[in-house]
Tab-separated table of N, CA and C in Angstrom:
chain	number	residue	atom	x	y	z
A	1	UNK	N	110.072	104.366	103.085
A	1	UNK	CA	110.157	102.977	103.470
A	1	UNK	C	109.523	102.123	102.375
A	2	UNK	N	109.879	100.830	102.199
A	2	UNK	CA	109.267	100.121	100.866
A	2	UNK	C	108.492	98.777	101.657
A	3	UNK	N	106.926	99.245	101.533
A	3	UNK	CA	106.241	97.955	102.656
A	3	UNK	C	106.243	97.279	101.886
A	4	UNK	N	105.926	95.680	101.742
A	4	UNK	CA	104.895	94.754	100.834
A	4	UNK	C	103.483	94.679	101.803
A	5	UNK	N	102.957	94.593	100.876
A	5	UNK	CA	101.576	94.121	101.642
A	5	UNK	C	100.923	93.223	101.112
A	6	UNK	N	101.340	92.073	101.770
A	6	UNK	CA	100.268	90.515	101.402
A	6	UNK	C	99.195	90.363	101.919
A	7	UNK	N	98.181	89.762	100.561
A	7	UNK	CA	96.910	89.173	100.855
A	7	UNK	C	95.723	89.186	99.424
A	8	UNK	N	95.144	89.240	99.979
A	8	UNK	CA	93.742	89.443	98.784
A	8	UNK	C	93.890	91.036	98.306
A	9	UNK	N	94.040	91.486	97.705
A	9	UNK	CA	93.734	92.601	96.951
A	9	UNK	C	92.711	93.181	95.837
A	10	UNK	N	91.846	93.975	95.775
A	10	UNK	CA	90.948	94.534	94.897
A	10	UNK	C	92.332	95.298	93.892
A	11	UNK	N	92.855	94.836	92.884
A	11	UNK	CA	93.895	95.451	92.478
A	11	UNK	C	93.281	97.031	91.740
A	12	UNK	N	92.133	97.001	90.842
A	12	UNK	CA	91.456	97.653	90.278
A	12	UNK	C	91.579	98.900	91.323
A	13	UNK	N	91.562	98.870	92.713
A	13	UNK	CA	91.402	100.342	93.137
A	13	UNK	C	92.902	101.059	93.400
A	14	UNK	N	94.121	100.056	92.967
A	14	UNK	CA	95.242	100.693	92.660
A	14	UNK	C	95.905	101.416	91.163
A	15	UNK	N	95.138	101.152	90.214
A	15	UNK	CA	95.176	101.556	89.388
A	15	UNK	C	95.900	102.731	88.811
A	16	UNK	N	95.404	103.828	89.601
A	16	UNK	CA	95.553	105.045	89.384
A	16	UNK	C	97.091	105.489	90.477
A	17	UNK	N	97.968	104.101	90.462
A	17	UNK	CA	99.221	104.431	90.616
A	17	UNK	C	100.288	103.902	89.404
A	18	UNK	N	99.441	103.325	88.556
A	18	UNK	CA	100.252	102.925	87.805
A	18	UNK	C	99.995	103.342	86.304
A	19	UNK	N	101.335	103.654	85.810
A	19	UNK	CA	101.136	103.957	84.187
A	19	UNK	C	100.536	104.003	83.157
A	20	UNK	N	100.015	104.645	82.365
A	20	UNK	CA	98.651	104.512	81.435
A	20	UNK	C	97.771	103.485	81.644
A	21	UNK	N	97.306	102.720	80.465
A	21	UNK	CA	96.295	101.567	80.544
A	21	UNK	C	96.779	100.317	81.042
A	22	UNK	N	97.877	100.367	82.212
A	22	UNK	CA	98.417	98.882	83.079
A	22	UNK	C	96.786	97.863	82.981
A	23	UNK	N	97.140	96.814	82.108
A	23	UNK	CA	95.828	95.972	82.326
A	23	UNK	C	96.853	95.086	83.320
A	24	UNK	N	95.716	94.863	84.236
A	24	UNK	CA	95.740	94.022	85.816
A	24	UNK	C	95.034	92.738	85.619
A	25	UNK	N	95.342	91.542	86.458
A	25	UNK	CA	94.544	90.219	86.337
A	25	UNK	C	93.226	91.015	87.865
A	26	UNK	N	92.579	90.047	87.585
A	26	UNK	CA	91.433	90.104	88.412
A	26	UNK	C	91.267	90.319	89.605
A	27	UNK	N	92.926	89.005	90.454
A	27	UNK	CA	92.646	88.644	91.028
A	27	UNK	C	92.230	88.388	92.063
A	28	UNK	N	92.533	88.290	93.952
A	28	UNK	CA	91.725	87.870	94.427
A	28	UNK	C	90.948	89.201	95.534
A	29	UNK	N	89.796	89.373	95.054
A	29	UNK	CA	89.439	90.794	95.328
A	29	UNK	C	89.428	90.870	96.690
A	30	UNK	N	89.605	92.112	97.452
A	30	UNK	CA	89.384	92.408	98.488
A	30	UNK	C	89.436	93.990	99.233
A	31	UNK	N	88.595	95.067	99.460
A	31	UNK	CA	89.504	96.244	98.976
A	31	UNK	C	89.936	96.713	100.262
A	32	UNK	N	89.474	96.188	101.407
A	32	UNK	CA	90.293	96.592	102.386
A	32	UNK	C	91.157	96.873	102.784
A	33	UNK	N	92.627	95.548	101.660
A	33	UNK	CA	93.850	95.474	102.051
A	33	UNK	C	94.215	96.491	100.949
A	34	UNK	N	93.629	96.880	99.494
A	34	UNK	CA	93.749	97.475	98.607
A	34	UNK	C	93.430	99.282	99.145
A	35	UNK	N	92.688	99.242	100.005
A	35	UNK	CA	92.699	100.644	100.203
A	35	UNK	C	93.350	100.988	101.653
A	36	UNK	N	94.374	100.013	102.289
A	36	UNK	CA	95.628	100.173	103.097
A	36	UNK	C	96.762	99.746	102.463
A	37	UNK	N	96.914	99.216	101.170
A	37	UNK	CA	97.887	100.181	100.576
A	37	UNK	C	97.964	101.071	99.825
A	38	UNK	N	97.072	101.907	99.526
A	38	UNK	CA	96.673	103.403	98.783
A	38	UNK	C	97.255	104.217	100.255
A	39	UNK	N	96.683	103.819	101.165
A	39	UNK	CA	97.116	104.903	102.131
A	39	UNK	C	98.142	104.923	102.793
A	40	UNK	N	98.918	103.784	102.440
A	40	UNK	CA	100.714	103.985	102.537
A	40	UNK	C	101.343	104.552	101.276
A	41	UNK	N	100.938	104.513	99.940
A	41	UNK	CA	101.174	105.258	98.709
A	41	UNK	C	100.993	106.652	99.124
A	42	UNK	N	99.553	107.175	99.303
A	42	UNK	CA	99.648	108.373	99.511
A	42	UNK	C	100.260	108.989	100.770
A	43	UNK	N	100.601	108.383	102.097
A	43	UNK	CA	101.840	109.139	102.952
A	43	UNK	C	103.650	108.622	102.293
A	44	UNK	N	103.427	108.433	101.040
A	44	UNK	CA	104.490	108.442	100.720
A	44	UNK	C	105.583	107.193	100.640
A	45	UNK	N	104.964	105.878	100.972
A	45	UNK	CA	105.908	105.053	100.806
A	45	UNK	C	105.785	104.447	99.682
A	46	UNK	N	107.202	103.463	99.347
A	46	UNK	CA	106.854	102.596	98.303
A	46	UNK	C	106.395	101.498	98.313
A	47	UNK	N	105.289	101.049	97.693
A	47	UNK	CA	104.575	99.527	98.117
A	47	UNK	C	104.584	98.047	97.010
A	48	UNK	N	104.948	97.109	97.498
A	48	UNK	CA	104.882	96.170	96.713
A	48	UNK	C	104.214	95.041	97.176
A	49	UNK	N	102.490	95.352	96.445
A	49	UNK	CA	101.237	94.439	96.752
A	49	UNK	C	101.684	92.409	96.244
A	50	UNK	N	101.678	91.854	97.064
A	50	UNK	CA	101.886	90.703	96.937
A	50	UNK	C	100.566	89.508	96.877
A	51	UNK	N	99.847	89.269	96.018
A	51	UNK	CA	98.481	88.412	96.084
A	51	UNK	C	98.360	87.450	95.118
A	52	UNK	N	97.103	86.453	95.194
A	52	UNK	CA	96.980	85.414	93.988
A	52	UNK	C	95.615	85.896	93.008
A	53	UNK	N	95.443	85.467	91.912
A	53	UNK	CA	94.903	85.081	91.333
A	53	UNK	C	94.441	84.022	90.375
A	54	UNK	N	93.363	83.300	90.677
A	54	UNK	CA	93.030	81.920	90.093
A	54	UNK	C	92.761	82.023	88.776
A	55	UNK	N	92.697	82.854	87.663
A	55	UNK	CA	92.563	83.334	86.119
A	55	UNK	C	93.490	83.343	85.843
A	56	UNK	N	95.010	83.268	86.295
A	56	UNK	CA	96.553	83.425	85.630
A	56	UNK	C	96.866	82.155	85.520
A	57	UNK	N	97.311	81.844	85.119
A	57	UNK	CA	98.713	80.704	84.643
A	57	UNK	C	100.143	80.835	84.809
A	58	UNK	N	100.102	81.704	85.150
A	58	UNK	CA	101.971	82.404	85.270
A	58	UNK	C	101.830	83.564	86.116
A	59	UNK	N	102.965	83.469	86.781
A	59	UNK	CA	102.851	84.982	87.622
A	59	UNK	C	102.950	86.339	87.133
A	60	UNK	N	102.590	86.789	87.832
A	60	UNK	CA	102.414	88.492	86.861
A	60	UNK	C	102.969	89.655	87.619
A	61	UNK	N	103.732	90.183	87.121
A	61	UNK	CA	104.585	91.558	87.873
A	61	UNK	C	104.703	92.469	87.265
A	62	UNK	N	104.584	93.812	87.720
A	62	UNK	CA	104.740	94.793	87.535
A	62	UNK	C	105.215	95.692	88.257
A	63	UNK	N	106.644	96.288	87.889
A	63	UNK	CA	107.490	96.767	88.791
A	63	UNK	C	107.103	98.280	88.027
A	64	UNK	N	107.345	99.079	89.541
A	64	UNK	CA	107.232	100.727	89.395
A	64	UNK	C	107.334	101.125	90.441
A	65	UNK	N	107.618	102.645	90.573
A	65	UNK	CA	107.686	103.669	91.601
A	65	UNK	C	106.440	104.126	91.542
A	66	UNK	N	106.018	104.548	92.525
A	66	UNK	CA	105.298	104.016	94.001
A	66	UNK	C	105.276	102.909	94.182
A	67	UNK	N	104.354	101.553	93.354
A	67	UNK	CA	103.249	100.679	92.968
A	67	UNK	C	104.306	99.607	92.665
A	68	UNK	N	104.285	98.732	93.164
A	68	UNK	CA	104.937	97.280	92.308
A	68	UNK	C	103.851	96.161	92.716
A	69	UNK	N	103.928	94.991	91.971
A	69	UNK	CA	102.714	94.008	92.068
A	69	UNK	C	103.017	93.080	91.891
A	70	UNK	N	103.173	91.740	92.006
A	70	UNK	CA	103.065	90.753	92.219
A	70	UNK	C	102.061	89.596	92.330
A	71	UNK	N	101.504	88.606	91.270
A	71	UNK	CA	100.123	88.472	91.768
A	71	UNK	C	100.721	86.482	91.209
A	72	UNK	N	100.499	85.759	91.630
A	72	UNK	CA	101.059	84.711	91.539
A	72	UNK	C	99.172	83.550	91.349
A	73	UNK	N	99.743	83.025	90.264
A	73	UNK	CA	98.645	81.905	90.219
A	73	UNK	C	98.091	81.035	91.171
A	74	UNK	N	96.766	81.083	91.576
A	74	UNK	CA	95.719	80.744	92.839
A	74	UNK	C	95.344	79.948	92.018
A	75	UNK	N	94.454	78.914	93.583
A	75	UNK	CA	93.385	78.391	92.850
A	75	UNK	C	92.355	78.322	94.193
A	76	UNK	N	91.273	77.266	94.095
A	76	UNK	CA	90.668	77.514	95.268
A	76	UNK	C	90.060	76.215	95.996
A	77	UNK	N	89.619	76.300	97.266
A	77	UNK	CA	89.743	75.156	97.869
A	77	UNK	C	90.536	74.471	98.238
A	78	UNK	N	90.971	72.804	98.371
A	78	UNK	CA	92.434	72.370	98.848
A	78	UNK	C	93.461	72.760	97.681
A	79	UNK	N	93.310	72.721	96.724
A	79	UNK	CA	94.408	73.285	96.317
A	79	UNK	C	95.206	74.579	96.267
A	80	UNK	N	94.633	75.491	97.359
A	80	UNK	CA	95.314	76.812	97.482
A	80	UNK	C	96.243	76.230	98.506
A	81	UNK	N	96.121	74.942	99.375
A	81	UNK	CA	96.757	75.238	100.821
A	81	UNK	C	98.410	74.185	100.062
A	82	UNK	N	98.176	73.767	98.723
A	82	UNK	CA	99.385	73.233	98.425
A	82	UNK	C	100.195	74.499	97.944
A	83	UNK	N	102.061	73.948	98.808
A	83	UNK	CA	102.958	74.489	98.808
A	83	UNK	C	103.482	75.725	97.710
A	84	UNK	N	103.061	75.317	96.470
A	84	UNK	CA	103.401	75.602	95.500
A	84	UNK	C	103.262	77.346	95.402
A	85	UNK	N	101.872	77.747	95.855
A	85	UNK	CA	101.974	79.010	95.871
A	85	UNK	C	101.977	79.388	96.959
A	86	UNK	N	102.573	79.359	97.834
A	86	UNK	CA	103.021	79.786	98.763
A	86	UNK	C	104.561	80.308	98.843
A	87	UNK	N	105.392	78.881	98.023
A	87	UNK	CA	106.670	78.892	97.499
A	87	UNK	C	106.659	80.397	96.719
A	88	UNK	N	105.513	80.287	95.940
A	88	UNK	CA	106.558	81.535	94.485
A	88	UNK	C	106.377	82.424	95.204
A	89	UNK	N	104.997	83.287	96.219
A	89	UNK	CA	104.932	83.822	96.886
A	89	UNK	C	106.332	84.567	97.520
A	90	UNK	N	106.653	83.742	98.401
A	90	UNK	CA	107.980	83.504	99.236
A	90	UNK	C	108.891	84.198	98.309
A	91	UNK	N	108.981	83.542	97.470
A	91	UNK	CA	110.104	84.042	96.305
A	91	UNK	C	110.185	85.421	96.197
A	92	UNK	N	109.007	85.690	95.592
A	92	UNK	CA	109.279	86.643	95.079
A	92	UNK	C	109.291	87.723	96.289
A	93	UNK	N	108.948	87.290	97.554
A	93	UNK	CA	109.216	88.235	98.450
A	93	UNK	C	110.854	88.256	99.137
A	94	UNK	N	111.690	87.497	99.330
A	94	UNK	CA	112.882	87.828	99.278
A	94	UNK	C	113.680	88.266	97.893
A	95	UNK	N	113.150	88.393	96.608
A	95	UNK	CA	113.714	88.749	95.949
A	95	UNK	C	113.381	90.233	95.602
A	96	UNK	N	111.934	90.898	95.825
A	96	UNK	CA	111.860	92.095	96.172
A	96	UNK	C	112.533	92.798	97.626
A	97	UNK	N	111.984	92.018	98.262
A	97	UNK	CA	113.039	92.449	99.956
A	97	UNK	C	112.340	93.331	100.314
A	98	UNK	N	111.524	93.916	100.562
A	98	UNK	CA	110.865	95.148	101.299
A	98	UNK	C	111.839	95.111	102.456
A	99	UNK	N	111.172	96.251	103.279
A	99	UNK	CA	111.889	96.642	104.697
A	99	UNK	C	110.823	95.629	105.633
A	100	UNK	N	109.774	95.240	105.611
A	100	UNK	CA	108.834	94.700	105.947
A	100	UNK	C	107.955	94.423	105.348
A	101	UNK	N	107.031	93.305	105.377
A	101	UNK	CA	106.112	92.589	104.708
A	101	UNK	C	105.152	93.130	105.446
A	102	UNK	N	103.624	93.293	105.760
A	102	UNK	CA	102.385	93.185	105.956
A	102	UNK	C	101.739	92.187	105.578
A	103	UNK	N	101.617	91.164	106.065
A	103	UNK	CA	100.704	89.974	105.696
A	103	UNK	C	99.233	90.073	106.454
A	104	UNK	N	98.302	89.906	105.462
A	104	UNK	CA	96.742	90.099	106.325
A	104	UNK	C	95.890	88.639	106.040
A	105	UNK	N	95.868	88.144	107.047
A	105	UNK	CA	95.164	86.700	107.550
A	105	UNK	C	96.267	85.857	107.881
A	106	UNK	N	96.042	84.661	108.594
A	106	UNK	CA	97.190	84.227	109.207
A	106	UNK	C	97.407	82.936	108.414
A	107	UNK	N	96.990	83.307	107.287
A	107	UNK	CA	97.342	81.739	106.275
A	107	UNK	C	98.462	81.806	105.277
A	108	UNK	N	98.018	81.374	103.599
A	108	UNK	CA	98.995	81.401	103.156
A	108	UNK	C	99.910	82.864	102.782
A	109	UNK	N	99.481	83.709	102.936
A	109	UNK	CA	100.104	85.139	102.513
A	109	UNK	C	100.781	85.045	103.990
A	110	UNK	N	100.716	85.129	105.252
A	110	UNK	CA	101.427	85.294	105.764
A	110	UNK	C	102.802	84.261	106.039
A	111	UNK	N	102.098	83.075	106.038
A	111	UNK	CA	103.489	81.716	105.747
A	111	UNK	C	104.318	82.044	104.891
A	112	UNK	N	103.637	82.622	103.540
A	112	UNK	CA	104.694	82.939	102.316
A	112	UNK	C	106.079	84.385	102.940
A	113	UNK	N	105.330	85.056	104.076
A	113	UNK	CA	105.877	86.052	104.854
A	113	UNK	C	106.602	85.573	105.215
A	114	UNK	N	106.492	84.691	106.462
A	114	UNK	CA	107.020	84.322	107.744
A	114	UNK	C	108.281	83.411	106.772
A	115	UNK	N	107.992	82.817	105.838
A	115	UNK	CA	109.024	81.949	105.184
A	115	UNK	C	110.316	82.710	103.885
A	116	UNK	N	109.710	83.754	103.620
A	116	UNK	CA	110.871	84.945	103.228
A	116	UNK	C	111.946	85.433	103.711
A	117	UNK	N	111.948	85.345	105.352
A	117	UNK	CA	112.987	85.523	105.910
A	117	UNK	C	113.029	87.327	106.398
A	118	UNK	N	112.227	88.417	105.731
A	118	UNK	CA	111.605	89.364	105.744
A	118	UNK	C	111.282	89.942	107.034
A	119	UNK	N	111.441	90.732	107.828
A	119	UNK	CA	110.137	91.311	108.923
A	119	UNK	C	109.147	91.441	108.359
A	120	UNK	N	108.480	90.757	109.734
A	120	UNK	CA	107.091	90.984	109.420
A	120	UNK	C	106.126	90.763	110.420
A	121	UNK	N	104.612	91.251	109.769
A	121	UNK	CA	103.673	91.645	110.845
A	121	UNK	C	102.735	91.039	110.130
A	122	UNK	N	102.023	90.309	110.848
A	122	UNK	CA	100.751	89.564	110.443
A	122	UNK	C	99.509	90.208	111.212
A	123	UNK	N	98.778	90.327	110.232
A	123	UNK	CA	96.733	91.046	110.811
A	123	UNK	C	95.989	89.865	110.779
A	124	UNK	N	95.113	89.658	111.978
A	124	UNK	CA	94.857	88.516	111.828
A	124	UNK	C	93.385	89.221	111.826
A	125	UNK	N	92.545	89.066	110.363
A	125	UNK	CA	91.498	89.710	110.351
A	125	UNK	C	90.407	88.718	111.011
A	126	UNK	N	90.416	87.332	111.298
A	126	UNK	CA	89.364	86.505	111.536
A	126	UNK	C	90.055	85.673	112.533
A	127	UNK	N	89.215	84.969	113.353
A	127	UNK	CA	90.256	83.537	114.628
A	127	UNK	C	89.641	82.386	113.838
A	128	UNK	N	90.341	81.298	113.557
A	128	UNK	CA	90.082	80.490	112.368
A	128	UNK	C	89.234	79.316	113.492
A	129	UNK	N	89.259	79.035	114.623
A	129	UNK	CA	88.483	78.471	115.656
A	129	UNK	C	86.973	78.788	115.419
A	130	UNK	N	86.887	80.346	115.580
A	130	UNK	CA	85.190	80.404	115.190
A	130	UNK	C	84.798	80.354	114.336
A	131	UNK	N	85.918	80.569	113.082
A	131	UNK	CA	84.906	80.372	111.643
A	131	UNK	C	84.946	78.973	111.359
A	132	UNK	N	85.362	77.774	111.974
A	132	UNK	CA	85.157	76.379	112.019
A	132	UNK	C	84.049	76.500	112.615
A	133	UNK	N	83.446	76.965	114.012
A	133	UNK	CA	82.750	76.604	114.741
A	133	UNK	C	81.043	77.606	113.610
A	134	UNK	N	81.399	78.198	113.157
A	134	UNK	CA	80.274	79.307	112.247
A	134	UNK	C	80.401	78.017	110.495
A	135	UNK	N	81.881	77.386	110.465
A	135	UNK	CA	80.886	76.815	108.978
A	135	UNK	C	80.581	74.780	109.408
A	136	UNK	N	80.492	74.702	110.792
A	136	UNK	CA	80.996	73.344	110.755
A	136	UNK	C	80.209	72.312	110.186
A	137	UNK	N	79.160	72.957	109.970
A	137	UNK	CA	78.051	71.952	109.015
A	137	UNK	C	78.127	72.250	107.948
A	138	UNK	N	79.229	73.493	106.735
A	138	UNK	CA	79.189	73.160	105.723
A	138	UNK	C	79.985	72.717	105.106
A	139	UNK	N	79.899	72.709	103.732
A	139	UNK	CA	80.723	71.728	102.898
A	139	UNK	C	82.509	72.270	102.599
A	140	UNK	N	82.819	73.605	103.491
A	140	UNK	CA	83.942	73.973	103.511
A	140	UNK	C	84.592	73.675	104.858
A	141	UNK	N	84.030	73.294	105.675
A	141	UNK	CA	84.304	72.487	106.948
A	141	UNK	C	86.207	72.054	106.803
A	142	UNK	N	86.195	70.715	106.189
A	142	UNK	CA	87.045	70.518	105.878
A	142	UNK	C	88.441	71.422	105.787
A	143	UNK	N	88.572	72.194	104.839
A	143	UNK	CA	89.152	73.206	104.122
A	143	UNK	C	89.513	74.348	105.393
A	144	UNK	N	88.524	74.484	106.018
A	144	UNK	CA	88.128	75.575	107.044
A	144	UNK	C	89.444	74.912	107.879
A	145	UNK	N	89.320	73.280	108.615
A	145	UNK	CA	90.185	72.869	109.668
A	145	UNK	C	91.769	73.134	109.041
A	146	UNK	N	91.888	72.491	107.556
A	146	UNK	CA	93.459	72.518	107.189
A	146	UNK	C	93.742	74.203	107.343
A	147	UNK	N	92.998	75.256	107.064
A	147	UNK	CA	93.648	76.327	107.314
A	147	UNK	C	94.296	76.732	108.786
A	148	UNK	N	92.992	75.897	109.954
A	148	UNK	CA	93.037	76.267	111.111
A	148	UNK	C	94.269	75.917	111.443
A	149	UNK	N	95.175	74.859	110.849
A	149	UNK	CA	96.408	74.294	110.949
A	149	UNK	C	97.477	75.155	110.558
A	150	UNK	N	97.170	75.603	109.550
A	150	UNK	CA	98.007	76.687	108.623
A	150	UNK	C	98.243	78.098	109.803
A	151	UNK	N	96.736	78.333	110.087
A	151	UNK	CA	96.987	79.458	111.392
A	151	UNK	C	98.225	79.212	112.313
A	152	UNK	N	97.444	78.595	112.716
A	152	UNK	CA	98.059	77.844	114.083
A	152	UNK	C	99.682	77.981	113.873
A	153	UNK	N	100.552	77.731	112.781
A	153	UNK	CA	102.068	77.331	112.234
A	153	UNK	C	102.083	78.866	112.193
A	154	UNK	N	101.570	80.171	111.261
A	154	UNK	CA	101.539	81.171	111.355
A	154	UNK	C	101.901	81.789	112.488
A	155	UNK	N	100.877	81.269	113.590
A	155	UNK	CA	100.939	82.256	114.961
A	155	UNK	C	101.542	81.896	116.002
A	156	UNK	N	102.193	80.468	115.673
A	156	UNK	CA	103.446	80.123	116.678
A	156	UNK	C	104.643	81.033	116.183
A	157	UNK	N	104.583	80.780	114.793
A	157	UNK	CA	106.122	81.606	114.507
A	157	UNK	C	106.535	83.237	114.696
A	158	UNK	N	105.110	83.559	113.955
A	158	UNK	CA	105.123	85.104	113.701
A	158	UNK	C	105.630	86.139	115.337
A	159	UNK	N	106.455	86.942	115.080
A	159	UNK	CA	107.049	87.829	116.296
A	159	UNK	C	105.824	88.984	116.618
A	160	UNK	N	105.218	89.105	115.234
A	160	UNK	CA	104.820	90.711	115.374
A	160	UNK	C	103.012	89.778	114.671
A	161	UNK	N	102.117	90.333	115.823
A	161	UNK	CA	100.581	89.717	115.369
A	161	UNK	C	100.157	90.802	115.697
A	162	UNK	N	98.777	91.143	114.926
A	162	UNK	CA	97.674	92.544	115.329
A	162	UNK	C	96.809	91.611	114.838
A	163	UNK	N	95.672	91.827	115.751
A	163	UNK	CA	94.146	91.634	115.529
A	163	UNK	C	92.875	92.533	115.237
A	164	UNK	N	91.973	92.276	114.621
A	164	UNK	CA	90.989	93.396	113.992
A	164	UNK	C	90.122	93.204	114.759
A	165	UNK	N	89.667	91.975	115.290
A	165	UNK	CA	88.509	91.992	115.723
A	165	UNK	C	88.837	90.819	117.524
A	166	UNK	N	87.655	91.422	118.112
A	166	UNK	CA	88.141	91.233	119.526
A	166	UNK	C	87.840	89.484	119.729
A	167	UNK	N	87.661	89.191	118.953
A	167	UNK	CA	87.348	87.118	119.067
A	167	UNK	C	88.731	87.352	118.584
């Protein structure tokens, strides 16, 4: 089966699926989602990691068997929640086509899902309600509500939701 799996990725711990010295961008670390797709690599499927990084300027791909990648220029704060990368996102996920997407958080990786046209399944690792109510006195407050919006559009549309944690 050929998953994608969107989100933050620690790309560095995929490494060792791809071809000699593949130099990788940075970008946006995370290894959770990075070491659930190692463990769809190693039962054998083919995976194509879909994430941003704010150090690129241009999108970056690397196509291969097992391993394909995708890592599209981020940035951070309000300007992640503009369209733009969400769009190439999108793109490049109907133009790879998996059999299904994996999107993990219910923001822009999964919108870029839900807007591919793709099956798909969204993880909703956090409820964007309490982490408003956990930052509402700080200075990401703001930022925190436009995502809660972004959720919200996510989890009306999405068919297929899993949750990690019981909030």
């Amino acid at each position: 089966m050929r998953i994608g799996v969107a989100g933050p990725l620690s790309l560095d711990l995929l490494k060792d699926f791809l071809p000699g010295e593949t130099l990788l961008p940075h970008g946006y670390p995370c290894p959770i989602t990075a070491l659930y797709a190692r463990a769809l690599l190693e039962a054998g499927h083919e995976v194509i990691v879909y994430s941003l990084c704010s150090r690129i300027q241009e999108p970056y791909w690397i196509e291969g068997t097992p391993l394909s990648i995708f890592v599209a220029p981020g940035r951070s704060g309000w300007i992640r929640m503009m369209k733009g990368e969400i769009q190439l996102l999108s793109k490049a996920m109907k133009a790879h086509a998996p059999d299904v997407i994996h999107a993990h958080w219910p923001y822009e990786f999964a919108k870029a899902a839900l807007d591919s046209g793709r099956p798909v399944l969204v993880t909703a690792h956090d409820a964007p309600i309490t982490v408003i109510r956990i930052m509402l006195y700080s200075r990401a407050v703001l930022v925190r509500i436009a995502r809660l919006f972004l959720a919200i559009d996510v989890m009306r549309r999405a068919r297929c939701l899993t949750a990690v944690a019981p909030y």
